[in-house]
């Protein structure tokens, strides 16, 4: 069986302030005169016929002390009443009679002093019939105060509690004696305190109302009360308070089945909205605003386009609703509509019919709001409102095609209205697909700023701008067009290969296998780009294409591929020195390869030969002689012979240089 908790209340019951007066006497040792009088009464029956005055005179005692002792004993209730105004000679000993209290103290050989009193305050809890410590309850924790007459304590119970409490009182000592009927319990009605118990008013689906309480003490008290007391003192005040919320003109709420309700509470309670989650409150333009806290929707009949202002969406609607409806909630995700109504439903408390003022929440099956054009074909204001409730992807799917400026305006409006600094939280590519073609650099910049994580594509740019934008991109490599998915790699390779634009100056150290691969890759990417975008006519791209193509062609001519049948000859320094005459024939049918060591040794030999010639010339220049002419002649001949040898040697060196240069060129070509 389904049940609804209509309301919960703190019901206050009284904790009585009991002002207790204790009357008591202190126990002391008896004086001589106390002992005398008690002894005369109890121990000397033979003196009963004597007067008190005679005995005093015979014992030569002061009458004043005797009278004072008798007064104290009368006041303490130790002797029966006598007339102390008489002459003591007229008071017979037999007239002095000890009370039971007096006999008790006589036997114990003790005496009590004059009466004393003490006042104490206790708090009496009627639910436990006991005194207890009390902690103040704030007034805002009390919903209903029960009449204190329902809990008036029994005096006999209070007396027993007050006696038991004496053991805890600081002034109570072992030498005191509580008087008979020596306790007065006074209930201070003006100083009543209150304790609370939480009760719940519950309705089952058979319309029966019951009162529930988890407080065991208060529940026990309720179980022992009559139904009239429970109804008149608790349930009726609860219903009266809820009844004040409802206007007299409201009729009964039509309910087919209680099981279909989302929430059912008393009219003065708040509807349980936990089940609604992402719903939007709806108000009427001709009704008082039920919720000052935006966001919500206002329905009006002015036929204007939906408008969003400060989290409040105004839309046109000509529907009329029952007077019992106080709130409408709309779920943008499911388009479901929910009504909150205030009115009366019939109910029963122990078979007694009662008029139950309630507030209910139910799902509306005839959802006319969902059919409104403003919601089915939302404009940007409506979408900006709904974006606070719908998942990112769902709201984007509802977007129409839009310019980039409209997209930025929507984002700014959303962030302003909802104090949300980041609208794009899902997949931005879904929204980017809704953006119209970009028509200029400014729109391109705005697009990349709005969608920084989406690669810019030529497909997002107007075809008529492609050629112009590409030309501008070559002049400004940092432009956004150079970063498009279709152009980014082509631009990168083009810029890298643009340094090979001077055919007359080839830097051999930059020509390697990786460089040649980049030429081939660039050619492939360029052809694919031309195939996809045949209408693009970029002057800058064509110019760079021509330069790169010319350079690549020249490189291929200079470094033609070597036939696999070609023979090689690797020569060292010794071979070149011993067989210089064979070098010419070797070069005809072989590619000569010289190691770096061989080249270094040949260079060294060249330098050494030049040095030897220099030394010989130096020796010749230093020769000074006064010899005979023959000796001079011989010397001249020797010099001529040496010069001839030098010329012959230089000729050999020149031939070797030519051979080495040829070998070196072939070697470098092979390496390429």
CSV table of C-alpha atoms in Angstrom, one decimal, residues 93-532:
chain,number,residue,atom,x,y,z
A,93,UNK,CA,2.6,16.6,85.5
A,94,UNK,CA,-0.1,14.2,84.2
A,95,UNK,CA,-1.2,16.9,81.7
A,96,UNK,CA,2.2,16.7,80.0
A,97,UNK,CA,1.8,14.0,77.4
A,98,UNK,CA,4.5,13.2,74.8
A,99,UNK,CA,3.5,12.7,71.2
A,100,UNK,CA,4.7,9.7,69.3
A,101,UNK,CA,7.3,12.0,67.8
A,102,UNK,CA,8.3,13.1,71.3
A,103,UNK,CA,8.5,9.5,72.6
A,104,UNK,CA,10.7,8.6,69.6
A,105,UNK,CA,13.2,11.3,70.4
A,106,UNK,CA,13.1,10.5,74.1
A,107,UNK,CA,14.1,7.0,73.5
A,108,UNK,CA,16.9,8.1,71.1
A,109,UNK,CA,17.9,10.7,73.7
A,110,UNK,CA,17.8,13.4,71.0
A,111,UNK,CA,15.9,16.7,70.5
A,112,UNK,CA,14.9,18.8,67.5
A,113,UNK,CA,15.2,22.5,67.0
A,114,UNK,CA,12.7,25.0,65.6
A,115,UNK,CA,11.3,24.6,62.1
A,116,UNK,CA,13.3,25.5,59.0
A,117,UNK,CA,12.4,25.6,55.4
A,118,UNK,CA,14.2,25.3,52.0
A,119,UNK,CA,12.9,26.0,48.5
A,120,UNK,CA,13.9,24.0,45.3
A,121,UNK,CA,12.9,24.1,41.6
A,122,UNK,CA,12.4,20.9,39.6
A,123,UNK,CA,11.2,20.1,36.1
A,124,UNK,CA,8.6,17.5,35.9
A,125,UNK,CA,8.2,15.5,32.6
A,126,UNK,CA,4.7,14.1,32.6
A,127,UNK,CA,5.6,11.5,29.9
A,128,UNK,CA,8.0,9.8,32.2
A,129,UNK,CA,6.5,10.9,35.6
A,130,UNK,CA,9.8,12.0,36.8
A,131,UNK,CA,12.0,15.0,37.4
A,132,UNK,CA,14.7,15.7,34.8
A,133,UNK,CA,17.2,18.1,33.5
A,134,UNK,CA,15.8,20.5,31.0
A,135,UNK,CA,17.3,22.1,27.9
A,136,UNK,CA,15.5,25.1,26.3
A,137,UNK,CA,13.7,24.5,23.0
A,138,UNK,CA,13.7,27.3,20.5
A,139,UNK,CA,10.3,28.6,19.6
A,140,UNK,CA,10.9,28.0,15.8
A,141,UNK,CA,11.1,24.3,16.6
A,142,UNK,CA,7.5,24.2,17.9
A,143,UNK,CA,4.6,23.9,15.5
A,144,UNK,CA,1.8,23.0,17.9
A,145,UNK,CA,1.6,23.5,21.7
A,146,UNK,CA,-0.6,21.1,23.5
A,147,UNK,CA,-2.7,22.3,26.5
A,148,UNK,CA,-0.9,21.8,29.7
A,149,UNK,CA,-4.2,20.6,31.3
A,150,UNK,CA,-3.7,17.4,29.4
A,151,UNK,CA,-0.6,16.7,31.4
A,152,UNK,CA,-1.4,18.1,34.9
A,153,UNK,CA,0.7,16.1,37.4
A,154,UNK,CA,-0.6,14.2,40.4
A,155,UNK,CA,0.3,15.8,43.8
A,156,UNK,CA,1.0,12.4,45.4
A,157,UNK,CA,3.5,11.6,42.6
A,158,UNK,CA,5.2,15.0,43.0
A,159,UNK,CA,5.6,14.4,46.8
A,160,UNK,CA,7.2,11.1,46.2
A,161,UNK,CA,9.6,12.6,43.6
A,162,UNK,CA,10.4,15.5,45.9
A,163,UNK,CA,11.3,13.1,48.8
A,164,UNK,CA,13.5,11.0,46.5
A,165,UNK,CA,15.2,14.1,45.3
A,166,UNK,CA,16.3,15.1,48.8
A,167,UNK,CA,19.3,12.7,48.6
A,168,UNK,CA,20.8,15.0,45.9
A,169,UNK,CA,20.3,18.3,47.8
A,170,UNK,CA,23.3,19.9,49.3
A,171,UNK,CA,21.6,21.2,52.4
A,172,UNK,CA,20.2,17.8,53.4
A,173,UNK,CA,22.4,16.4,56.2
A,174,UNK,CA,22.1,13.4,58.5
A,175,UNK,CA,21.0,15.6,61.4
A,176,UNK,CA,17.7,16.9,59.9
A,177,UNK,CA,14.2,15.7,60.4
A,178,UNK,CA,11.6,16.2,57.7
A,179,UNK,CA,8.2,17.2,59.1
A,180,UNK,CA,5.2,15.1,58.5
A,181,UNK,CA,3.5,16.7,55.5
A,182,UNK,CA,6.6,18.8,55.3
A,183,UNK,CA,6.6,19.1,51.5
A,184,UNK,CA,4.6,21.6,49.4
A,185,UNK,CA,4.6,21.1,45.6
A,186,UNK,CA,3.5,24.2,43.7
A,187,UNK,CA,3.1,24.1,39.9
A,188,UNK,CA,4.3,27.4,38.3
A,189,UNK,CA,2.0,27.7,35.3
A,190,UNK,CA,3.7,30.9,34.1
A,191,UNK,CA,7.1,29.2,33.9
A,192,UNK,CA,6.1,26.0,32.0
A,193,UNK,CA,8.8,24.8,29.6
A,194,UNK,CA,8.2,22.8,26.5
A,195,UNK,CA,9.6,19.7,24.9
A,196,UNK,CA,8.9,18.5,21.4
A,197,UNK,CA,8.2,15.3,19.6
A,198,UNK,CA,8.1,14.9,15.8
A,199,UNK,CA,4.9,13.6,14.4
A,200,UNK,CA,3.9,12.8,10.8
A,201,UNK,CA,0.5,13.0,9.2
A,202,UNK,CA,0.2,10.1,6.7
A,203,UNK,CA,-2.3,9.4,4.0
A,204,UNK,CA,-2.7,5.9,2.4
A,205,UNK,CA,-4.2,5.2,-1.0
A,206,UNK,CA,-7.5,4.4,0.7
A,207,UNK,CA,-7.7,8.1,1.9
A,208,UNK,CA,-7.2,7.1,5.5
A,209,UNK,CA,-5.3,9.7,7.7
A,210,UNK,CA,-3.1,8.5,10.5
A,211,UNK,CA,-0.7,10.1,12.9
A,212,UNK,CA,2.8,8.6,13.2
A,213,UNK,CA,5.4,9.3,15.8
A,214,UNK,CA,8.9,7.8,16.2
A,215,UNK,CA,9.3,9.2,19.7
A,216,UNK,CA,8.5,6.3,22.0
A,217,UNK,CA,7.5,8.3,25.0
A,218,UNK,CA,5.1,10.6,23.0
A,219,UNK,CA,3.8,7.6,21.0
A,220,UNK,CA,3.0,5.9,24.3
A,221,UNK,CA,1.1,9.0,25.5
A,222,UNK,CA,-0.8,9.1,22.2
A,223,UNK,CA,-1.7,5.5,22.4
A,224,UNK,CA,-3.4,6.2,25.8
A,225,UNK,CA,-5.4,9.2,24.5
A,226,UNK,CA,-8.9,9.2,23.1
A,227,UNK,CA,-9.4,9.8,19.3
A,228,UNK,CA,-11.2,13.0,20.1
A,229,UNK,CA,-8.1,14.4,21.9
A,230,UNK,CA,-5.8,13.4,19.1
A,231,UNK,CA,-8.1,14.8,16.4
A,232,UNK,CA,-9.0,18.1,18.2
A,233,UNK,CA,-5.6,18.9,19.8
A,234,UNK,CA,-3.2,17.8,17.0
A,235,UNK,CA,-4.8,16.9,13.7
A,236,UNK,CA,-7.3,19.7,13.5
A,237,UNK,CA,-4.7,22.5,14.3
A,238,UNK,CA,-2.5,21.0,11.6
A,239,UNK,CA,-5.3,21.0,9.0
A,240,UNK,CA,-6.5,24.4,10.0
A,241,UNK,CA,-3.1,25.8,9.3
A,242,UNK,CA,-3.0,24.2,5.9
A,243,UNK,CA,-6.6,25.3,5.2
A,244,UNK,CA,-5.6,29.0,5.6
A,245,UNK,CA,-3.5,28.6,2.4
A,246,UNK,CA,-6.4,27.7,0.2
A,247,UNK,CA,-8.7,30.3,-1.2
A,248,UNK,CA,-12.4,29.7,-0.5
A,249,UNK,CA,-13.3,29.6,-4.3
A,250,UNK,CA,-11.2,26.5,-5.0
A,251,UNK,CA,-13.1,23.3,-5.5
A,252,UNK,CA,-12.0,19.8,-4.9
A,253,UNK,CA,-9.1,18.4,-6.9
A,254,UNK,CA,-10.0,15.7,-9.3
A,255,UNK,CA,-7.8,12.7,-8.6
A,256,UNK,CA,-8.4,9.4,-10.4
A,257,UNK,CA,-5.8,7.4,-8.5
A,258,UNK,CA,-3.5,8.4,-5.7
A,259,UNK,CA,-0.9,6.0,-7.0
A,260,UNK,CA,-0.3,8.2,-10.0
A,261,UNK,CA,0.8,11.3,-8.0
A,262,UNK,CA,4.4,12.3,-7.8
A,263,UNK,CA,3.9,14.3,-4.6
A,264,UNK,CA,1.1,14.8,-2.1
A,265,UNK,CA,1.5,17.0,0.9
A,266,UNK,CA,-0.7,19.4,3.0
A,267,UNK,CA,-1.4,22.7,1.3
A,268,UNK,CA,1.0,24.7,3.6
A,269,UNK,CA,3.9,22.3,2.8
A,270,UNK,CA,6.4,22.5,-0.1
A,271,UNK,CA,5.9,20.1,-3.0
A,272,UNK,CA,8.6,17.3,-3.2
A,273,UNK,CA,10.3,18.2,-6.5
A,274,UNK,CA,13.1,15.7,-6.2
A,275,UNK,CA,11.6,13.5,-8.9
A,276,UNK,CA,11.5,16.4,-11.4
A,277,UNK,CA,15.2,17.0,-11.6
A,278,UNK,CA,15.9,19.2,-14.7
A,279,UNK,CA,12.5,20.8,-15.0
A,280,UNK,CA,11.6,24.4,-15.6
A,281,UNK,CA,8.9,26.3,-13.7
A,282,UNK,CA,6.3,28.0,-15.8
A,283,UNK,CA,4.3,31.1,-14.8
A,284,UNK,CA,1.5,33.1,-16.3
A,285,UNK,CA,1.8,36.7,-17.3
A,286,UNK,CA,-1.5,37.6,-15.6
A,287,UNK,CA,-0.7,35.8,-12.4
A,288,UNK,CA,1.4,36.7,-9.4
A,289,UNK,CA,4.9,35.3,-9.7
A,290,UNK,CA,5.1,32.2,-7.6
A,291,UNK,CA,8.9,32.1,-7.7
A,292,UNK,CA,11.1,35.1,-7.5
A,293,UNK,CA,14.1,33.0,-8.2
A,294,UNK,CA,14.9,32.6,-11.9
A,295,UNK,CA,15.0,30.7,-14.2
A,296,UNK,CA,11.5,30.1,-15.3
A,297,UNK,CA,9.2,30.5,-18.3
A,298,UNK,CA,6.4,33.1,-18.6
A,299,UNK,CA,3.4,32.3,-20.8
A,300,UNK,CA,1.7,35.3,-22.4
A,301,UNK,CA,-0.8,35.9,-25.1
A,302,UNK,CA,1.0,38.8,-26.9
A,303,UNK,CA,2.0,36.5,-29.9
A,304,UNK,CA,5.6,37.9,-29.8
A,305,UNK,CA,8.7,35.9,-30.6
A,306,UNK,CA,10.2,34.0,-27.6
A,307,UNK,CA,12.5,36.4,-25.7
A,308,UNK,CA,15.1,35.6,-23.0
A,309,UNK,CA,16.0,38.1,-20.4
A,310,UNK,CA,17.8,37.5,-17.1
A,311,UNK,CA,17.1,33.7,-17.2
A,312,UNK,CA,13.4,34.3,-17.8
A,313,UNK,CA,12.0,33.1,-21.1
A,314,UNK,CA,8.7,34.7,-22.4
A,315,UNK,CA,6.8,32.7,-24.9
A,316,UNK,CA,3.4,33.1,-26.5
A,317,UNK,CA,0.6,30.8,-25.3
A,318,UNK,CA,-3.2,31.1,-25.4
A,319,UNK,CA,-4.0,28.1,-23.2
A,320,UNK,CA,-6.2,28.4,-20.1
A,321,UNK,CA,-5.7,26.4,-17.0
A,322,UNK,CA,-7.8,25.4,-13.9
A,323,UNK,CA,-7.8,27.8,-11.0
A,324,UNK,CA,-6.5,25.0,-8.7
A,325,UNK,CA,-3.2,24.9,-10.7
A,326,UNK,CA,-0.5,26.9,-8.9
A,327,UNK,CA,2.6,25.9,-10.8
A,328,UNK,CA,3.6,24.2,-14.0
A,329,UNK,CA,6.9,22.4,-14.5
A,330,UNK,CA,8.2,21.5,-18.0
A,331,UNK,CA,11.0,19.0,-18.7
A,332,UNK,CA,13.0,20.2,-21.7
A,333,UNK,CA,14.5,16.8,-22.2
A,334,UNK,CA,11.4,14.7,-22.3
A,335,UNK,CA,8.9,17.5,-23.0
A,336,UNK,CA,6.7,16.2,-20.2
A,337,UNK,CA,4.5,18.6,-18.3
A,338,UNK,CA,3.8,18.5,-14.5
A,339,UNK,CA,1.1,20.3,-12.6
A,340,UNK,CA,1.1,21.5,-9.0
A,341,UNK,CA,-2.5,22.0,-7.7
A,342,UNK,CA,-3.9,23.2,-4.4
A,343,UNK,CA,-7.4,22.1,-3.3
A,344,UNK,CA,-9.3,19.7,-1.2
A,345,UNK,CA,-9.7,15.9,-1.3
A,346,UNK,CA,-12.0,13.8,0.9
A,347,UNK,CA,-10.2,11.7,3.6
A,348,UNK,CA,-11.0,9.8,6.8
A,349,UNK,CA,-9.7,9.8,10.3
A,350,UNK,CA,-10.9,6.6,12.1
A,351,UNK,CA,-14.0,6.5,9.8
A,352,UNK,CA,-14.7,10.2,10.4
A,353,UNK,CA,-14.7,12.1,7.2
A,354,UNK,CA,-12.5,15.2,7.0
A,355,UNK,CA,-11.8,17.8,4.4
A,356,UNK,CA,-8.1,17.5,3.6
A,357,UNK,CA,-6.4,20.6,2.2
A,358,UNK,CA,-3.5,19.4,0.0
A,359,UNK,CA,-0.9,20.3,-2.6
A,360,UNK,CA,-0.4,17.7,-5.2
A,361,UNK,CA,2.1,17.2,-8.1
A,362,UNK,CA,1.1,15.0,-11.1
A,363,UNK,CA,2.2,14.4,-14.6
A,364,UNK,CA,-0.1,15.9,-17.2
A,365,UNK,CA,-1.1,13.5,-19.9
A,366,UNK,CA,-2.6,16.1,-22.3
A,367,UNK,CA,0.7,18.1,-22.7
A,368,UNK,CA,-0.3,21.2,-24.7
A,369,UNK,CA,2.8,23.1,-23.8
A,370,UNK,CA,4.9,20.6,-25.7
A,371,UNK,CA,2.9,21.5,-28.9
A,372,UNK,CA,3.9,25.2,-28.7
A,373,UNK,CA,5.7,26.4,-31.8
A,374,UNK,CA,8.2,28.4,-29.6
A,375,UNK,CA,9.4,25.1,-28.1
A,376,UNK,CA,9.1,22.8,-31.2
A,377,UNK,CA,10.9,25.3,-33.4
A,378,UNK,CA,13.1,27.2,-30.9
A,379,UNK,CA,14.8,30.4,-31.8
A,380,UNK,CA,18.2,31.3,-30.4
A,381,UNK,CA,16.7,32.8,-27.2
A,382,UNK,CA,14.8,29.6,-26.5
A,383,UNK,CA,17.8,27.5,-27.3
A,384,UNK,CA,20.0,29.6,-24.9
A,385,UNK,CA,17.4,29.0,-22.2
A,386,UNK,CA,17.1,25.2,-22.9
A,387,UNK,CA,20.9,24.9,-23.0
A,388,UNK,CA,21.0,25.1,-19.2
A,389,UNK,CA,18.9,21.9,-19.0
A,390,UNK,CA,19.6,19.8,-22.1
A,391,UNK,CA,22.8,17.8,-22.6
A,392,UNK,CA,25.3,19.5,-24.9
A,393,UNK,CA,24.8,17.2,-27.8
A,394,UNK,CA,21.0,17.4,-27.7
A,395,UNK,CA,20.9,21.2,-27.7
A,396,UNK,CA,23.4,21.3,-30.6
A,397,UNK,CA,21.2,18.9,-32.6
A,398,UNK,CA,18.4,21.5,-32.3
A,399,UNK,CA,20.6,24.2,-33.7
A,400,UNK,CA,19.7,25.5,-37.2
A,401,UNK,CA,22.4,26.5,-39.7
A,402,UNK,CA,24.0,29.7,-38.5
A,403,UNK,CA,26.7,32.2,-39.3
A,404,UNK,CA,29.8,32.3,-37.1
A,405,UNK,CA,28.7,35.7,-35.7
A,406,UNK,CA,25.4,34.1,-34.6
A,407,UNK,CA,27.3,31.2,-33.0
A,408,UNK,CA,29.4,33.6,-31.0
A,409,UNK,CA,26.4,35.7,-30.0
A,410,UNK,CA,24.7,32.5,-28.8
A,411,UNK,CA,27.7,31.4,-26.7
A,412,UNK,CA,28.0,34.9,-25.2
A,413,UNK,CA,24.3,35.0,-24.4
A,414,UNK,CA,24.4,31.6,-22.7
A,415,UNK,CA,27.5,32.4,-20.6
A,416,UNK,CA,26.0,35.7,-19.6
A,417,UNK,CA,22.6,34.4,-18.6
A,418,UNK,CA,23.8,31.2,-16.8
A,419,UNK,CA,27.1,32.6,-15.4
A,420,UNK,CA,28.8,29.8,-17.2
A,421,UNK,CA,32.2,30.6,-18.7
A,422,UNK,CA,32.4,27.6,-21.0
A,423,UNK,CA,29.5,26.5,-23.1
A,424,UNK,CA,31.4,24.0,-25.2
A,425,UNK,CA,31.7,21.1,-22.9
A,426,UNK,CA,31.0,18.2,-25.3
A,427,UNK,CA,32.2,17.5,-28.8
A,428,UNK,CA,32.6,20.9,-30.5
A,429,UNK,CA,32.7,19.3,-34.0
A,430,UNK,CA,28.9,18.7,-33.8
A,431,UNK,CA,28.3,22.4,-33.4
A,432,UNK,CA,31.0,23.3,-36.0
A,433,UNK,CA,29.0,21.4,-38.6
A,434,UNK,CA,26.1,23.8,-38.1
A,435,UNK,CA,28.3,26.8,-39.1
A,436,UNK,CA,27.7,28.3,-42.5
A,437,UNK,CA,30.7,28.8,-44.9
A,438,UNK,CA,33.2,31.4,-43.8
A,439,UNK,CA,33.4,34.4,-46.1
A,440,UNK,CA,36.5,36.3,-45.0
A,441,UNK,CA,39.6,36.3,-42.8
A,442,UNK,CA,37.8,37.9,-39.9
A,443,UNK,CA,35.2,35.1,-39.9
A,444,UNK,CA,38.0,32.5,-40.1
A,445,UNK,CA,39.7,34.0,-37.1
A,446,UNK,CA,36.5,34.0,-35.2
A,447,UNK,CA,35.9,30.4,-36.1
A,448,UNK,CA,39.3,29.2,-34.9
A,449,UNK,CA,38.9,31.2,-31.7
A,450,UNK,CA,35.4,29.7,-31.0
A,451,UNK,CA,36.6,26.2,-32.0
A,452,UNK,CA,40.3,26.1,-31.1
A,453,UNK,CA,40.5,22.3,-31.0
A,454,UNK,CA,38.9,21.7,-34.4
A,455,UNK,CA,41.3,21.7,-37.4
A,456,UNK,CA,40.2,24.4,-40.0
A,457,UNK,CA,39.2,22.9,-43.3
A,458,UNK,CA,38.8,24.4,-46.8
A,459,UNK,CA,35.3,22.9,-46.8
A,460,UNK,CA,34.3,25.4,-44.2
A,461,UNK,CA,35.4,28.3,-46.4
A,462,UNK,CA,33.6,29.9,-49.4
A,463,UNK,CA,35.1,28.4,-52.6
A,464,UNK,CA,35.5,31.9,-54.1
A,465,UNK,CA,38.0,32.8,-51.4
A,466,UNK,CA,40.3,29.8,-51.7
A,467,UNK,CA,42.8,31.2,-54.3
A,468,UNK,CA,43.1,34.6,-52.6
A,469,UNK,CA,43.4,33.2,-49.1
A,470,UNK,CA,46.1,30.7,-50.3
A,471,UNK,CA,48.1,33.5,-51.9
A,472,UNK,CA,47.9,35.5,-48.6
A,473,UNK,CA,48.9,32.5,-46.6
A,474,UNK,CA,52.2,32.2,-48.6
A,475,UNK,CA,52.9,35.8,-47.7
A,476,UNK,CA,51.9,35.2,-44.1
A,477,UNK,CA,52.8,31.6,-42.9
A,478,UNK,CA,51.1,32.2,-39.5
A,479,UNK,CA,47.7,32.8,-41.1
A,480,UNK,CA,44.9,30.4,-40.2
A,481,UNK,CA,44.4,29.2,-43.8
A,482,UNK,CA,48.0,27.8,-43.8
A,483,UNK,CA,46.8,25.6,-40.9
A,484,UNK,CA,43.9,23.9,-42.7
A,485,UNK,CA,43.9,20.2,-42.8
A,486,UNK,CA,44.3,20.2,-46.6
A,487,UNK,CA,47.1,22.8,-46.8
A,488,UNK,CA,49.1,22.4,-43.6
A,489,UNK,CA,51.5,19.7,-44.9
A,490,UNK,CA,51.7,21.1,-48.4
A,491,UNK,CA,52.6,24.5,-47.0
A,492,UNK,CA,55.2,23.0,-44.7
A,493,UNK,CA,56.9,21.0,-47.5
A,494,UNK,CA,56.7,23.9,-49.9
A,495,UNK,CA,58.4,26.2,-47.4
A,496,UNK,CA,61.1,23.7,-46.6
A,497,UNK,CA,61.9,23.1,-50.3
A,498,UNK,CA,61.7,26.8,-51.3
A,499,UNK,CA,65.3,27.2,-50.2
A,500,UNK,CA,66.3,25.1,-53.3
A,501,UNK,CA,65.2,27.8,-55.7
A,502,UNK,CA,68.6,28.8,-57.1
A,503,UNK,CA,69.7,26.3,-59.8
A,504,UNK,CA,73.1,28.0,-60.2
A,505,UNK,CA,74.1,27.4,-56.7
A,506,UNK,CA,73.7,23.9,-55.4
A,507,UNK,CA,74.7,23.1,-51.9
A,508,UNK,CA,75.8,19.5,-52.1
A,509,UNK,CA,75.7,19.0,-48.4
A,510,UNK,CA,71.9,19.6,-48.5
A,511,UNK,CA,71.3,17.1,-51.3
A,512,UNK,CA,70.7,13.7,-49.7
A,513,UNK,CA,68.3,10.9,-49.7
A,514,UNK,CA,65.8,12.5,-47.2
A,515,UNK,CA,65.7,15.6,-49.3
A,516,UNK,CA,64.9,13.7,-52.5
A,517,UNK,CA,62.2,11.9,-50.6
A,518,UNK,CA,60.6,15.2,-49.6
A,519,UNK,CA,60.7,16.3,-53.3
A,520,UNK,CA,58.8,13.1,-54.2
A,521,UNK,CA,56.3,13.5,-51.3
A,522,UNK,CA,55.7,17.1,-52.1
A,523,UNK,CA,54.9,16.2,-55.7
A,524,UNK,CA,52.4,13.6,-54.6
A,525,UNK,CA,50.6,16.0,-52.1
A,526,UNK,CA,50.5,18.8,-54.7
A,527,UNK,CA,49.0,16.5,-57.4
A,528,UNK,CA,46.4,15.2,-54.9
A,529,UNK,CA,45.5,18.8,-53.9
A,530,UNK,CA,45.1,19.8,-57.5
A,531,UNK,CA,42.9,16.8,-58.1
A,532,UNK,CA,40.6,17.7,-55.2
